[in-house]
CSV table of C-alpha atoms in Angstrom, one decimal:
chain,number,residue,atom,x,y,z
A,5,MET,CA,-178.1,-76.0,90.9
A,6,GLN,CA,-180.0,-72.9,91.8
A,7,THR,CA,-182.6,-71.2,89.6
A,8,VAL,CA,-183.4,-67.6,89.2
A,9,ALA,CA,-186.5,-68.2,91.3
A,10,ASP,CA,-184.2,-69.4,94.1
A,11,ILE,CA,-182.2,-66.2,93.9
A,12,LEU,CA,-185.3,-64.0,93.9
A,13,ASP,CA,-186.7,-65.9,96.9
A,14,GLY,CA,-183.5,-65.1,98.8
A,15,LYS,CA,-182.9,-61.5,97.8
A,16,GLY,CA,-186.5,-60.4,97.2
A,17,ARG,CA,-188.4,-59.5,94.2
A,18,ALA,CA,-188.4,-55.7,94.4
A,19,VAL,CA,-187.7,-54.1,91.1
A,20,TRP,CA,-186.9,-50.4,90.8
A,21,SER,CA,-188.0,-48.8,87.6
A,22,VAL,CA,-188.3,-45.5,85.7
A,23,LYS,CA,-190.5,-44.4,82.8
A,24,PRO,CA,-189.0,-43.8,79.3
A,25,THR,CA,-189.9,-40.1,79.6
A,26,ASP,CA,-188.1,-39.6,83.0
A,27,THR,CA,-184.8,-37.8,82.8
A,28,VAL,CA,-181.5,-39.6,83.2
A,29,LEU,CA,-181.0,-37.6,86.4
A,30,ASP,CA,-184.3,-39.1,87.8
A,31,ALA,CA,-183.0,-42.6,86.9
A,32,LEU,CA,-179.7,-41.9,88.6
A,33,ARG,CA,-181.5,-40.7,91.7
A,34,VAL,CA,-183.4,-44.0,91.9
A,35,MET,CA,-180.2,-46.0,91.4
A,36,ALA,CA,-178.4,-44.0,94.1
A,37,GLU,CA,-181.3,-44.2,96.6
A,38,HIS,CA,-181.5,-48.0,96.3
A,39,ASP,CA,-177.7,-48.6,95.8
A,40,ILE,CA,-178.3,-50.4,92.5
A,41,GLY,CA,-176.5,-50.4,89.1
A,42,ALA,CA,-179.5,-50.6,86.8
A,43,VAL,CA,-183.1,-49.8,86.6
A,44,ALA,CA,-185.8,-51.4,84.5
A,45,VAL,CA,-187.5,-48.9,82.1
A,46,VAL,CA,-191.3,-49.6,82.0
A,47,ASP,CA,-194.1,-48.1,80.1
A,48,GLY,CA,-197.2,-48.9,82.1
A,49,GLU,CA,-196.7,-52.6,82.9
A,50,LYS,CA,-194.5,-53.3,79.9
A,51,LEU,CA,-190.7,-53.6,80.1
A,52,VAL,CA,-189.3,-51.4,77.3
A,53,GLY,CA,-185.7,-51.1,78.2
A,54,ILE,CA,-182.9,-51.1,80.8
A,55,PHE,CA,-180.8,-48.3,82.0
A,56,THR,CA,-177.4,-48.9,83.6
A,57,GLU,CA,-174.5,-47.1,85.0
A,58,ARG,CA,-172.5,-48.1,81.9
A,59,ASP,CA,-175.2,-46.5,79.7
A,60,TYR,CA,-174.8,-43.3,81.7
A,61,ALA,CA,-171.0,-43.3,81.5
A,62,ARG,CA,-170.9,-44.0,77.8
A,63,LYS,CA,-173.9,-42.3,76.4
A,64,VAL,CA,-174.1,-39.2,78.7
A,65,VAL,CA,-170.9,-38.3,80.4
A,66,LEU,CA,-168.5,-39.2,77.5
A,67,ILE,CA,-170.3,-37.3,74.9
A,68,GLY,CA,-171.2,-34.3,77.1
A,69,ARG,CA,-174.9,-34.7,77.4
A,70,SER,CA,-176.9,-33.3,80.3
A,71,SER,CA,-178.5,-35.7,82.8
A,72,ARG,CA,-181.2,-33.1,83.5
A,73,ASP,CA,-182.1,-32.7,79.8
A,74,SER,CA,-181.7,-36.2,78.5
A,75,ALA,CA,-184.7,-38.6,78.6
A,76,VAL,CA,-184.1,-42.2,79.6
A,77,LYS,CA,-185.6,-43.4,76.4
A,78,ASP,CA,-182.7,-41.8,74.4
A,79,ILE,CA,-180.1,-43.5,76.5
A,80,MET,CA,-181.5,-46.9,77.6
A,81,VAL,CA,-180.9,-50.2,75.9
A,82,PRO,CA,-184.3,-51.0,74.2
A,83,LYS,CA,-183.5,-54.6,73.2
A,84,VAL,CA,-183.6,-56.2,76.6
A,85,ILE,CA,-182.1,-59.7,77.2
A,86,TYR,CA,-184.1,-61.3,80.0
A,87,VAL,CA,-184.5,-64.5,81.9
A,88,THR,CA,-187.3,-66.5,83.4
A,89,PRO,CA,-187.6,-67.7,87.0
A,90,GLU,CA,-187.1,-71.3,85.9
A,91,GLN,CA,-183.7,-70.7,84.3
A,92,PHE,CA,-180.6,-72.0,86.0
A,93,VAL,CA,-177.7,-69.9,87.3
A,94,ASP,CA,-175.3,-71.4,84.7
A,95,ASP,CA,-177.6,-70.3,81.8
A,96,CYS,CA,-177.7,-66.8,83.2
A,97,MET,CA,-173.9,-66.6,83.6
A,98,ALA,CA,-173.6,-67.8,80.0
A,99,LEU,CA,-176.0,-65.0,78.8
A,100,MET,CA,-174.2,-62.4,80.8
A,101,THR,CA,-170.8,-63.5,79.5
A,102,GLU,CA,-171.9,-63.8,75.9
A,103,HIS,CA,-173.6,-60.3,75.8
A,104,ARG,CA,-171.3,-58.6,78.4
A,105,LEU,CA,-174.1,-57.8,80.7
A,106,ARG,CA,-174.2,-57.2,84.5
A,107,HIS,CA,-178.0,-57.2,85.0
A,108,LEU,CA,-180.8,-59.3,83.8
A,109,PRO,CA,-184.5,-58.5,84.2
A,110,VAL,CA,-186.6,-61.5,85.1
A,111,LEU,CA,-189.9,-61.9,83.3
A,112,GLU,CA,-192.8,-64.2,84.3
A,113,GLY,CA,-194.8,-64.1,81.1
A,114,LYS,CA,-194.8,-60.4,80.2
A,115,ARG,CA,-194.7,-59.3,83.9
A,116,LEU,CA,-191.5,-58.0,85.3
A,117,ALA,CA,-190.8,-60.2,88.3
A,118,GLY,CA,-187.3,-59.2,89.4
A,119,MET,CA,-183.8,-58.2,88.5
A,120,ILE,CA,-180.7,-60.2,89.0
A,121,SER,CA,-177.1,-59.1,88.9
A,122,ILE,CA,-173.8,-60.7,88.2
A,123,GLY,CA,-173.2,-60.5,92.0
A,124,ASP,CA,-176.3,-62.5,92.7
A,125,LEU,CA,-175.1,-65.2,90.3
A,126,VAL,CA,-171.6,-65.3,91.8
A,127,LYS,CA,-173.1,-65.6,95.3
A,128,ALA,CA,-175.4,-68.5,94.1
A,129,THR,CA,-172.5,-70.3,92.5
A,130,ILE,CA,-170.3,-70.0,95.6
A,131,GLU,CA,-173.2,-71.3,97.7
A,132,ASP,CA,-173.6,-74.3,95.3
A,133,HIS,CA,-169.9,-75.0,95.5
A,134,GLU,CA,-169.8,-74.8,99.3
A,135,PHE,CA,-172.7,-77.2,99.5
A,136,THR,CA,-171.0,-79.7,97.2
A,137,ILE,CA,-167.8,-79.4,99.2
A,138,ARG,CA,-169.7,-80.1,102.5
A,139,GLU,CA,-171.4,-83.1,101.0
A,140,LEU,CA,-168.2,-84.5,99.6
A,141,HIS,CA,-166.4,-83.9,102.9
A,142,SER,CA,-169.3,-85.6,104.8
A,143,TYR,CA,-169.1,-88.6,102.4
A,144,VAL,CA,-165.4,-89.0,102.6
A,145,THR,CA,-165.2,-88.6,106.4
A,146,GLY,CA,-168.2,-90.8,107.0
């Protein structure tokens, strides 16, 4: 079973972030530039929130707010659910399912070490299943 560290080793540990005082438009630009669905919100070195496409759709567009005039801190989710590099893919899938999340920041101690998505977890699960199938096939066919 793969861990979060295995996923980060494969995809890289780059994390795109914005400051709480940045505008929603700034956050959307970062997300569009890097083709990602969420950004970490950091104040200095500290993770203080997460901002996602879902937050934008529900807390800006639907209620008629302006992306240019709204600060990320007013839209972001401040209570961040996160994982550590040692956690297994199944644990992360359970967290995402239970809390209806699509992105999880990865913390090493208090340091932001990466971000994983539901797509990363699905890919890791498929790879694990393919490995098991190959091993079983090899065992059965000798």
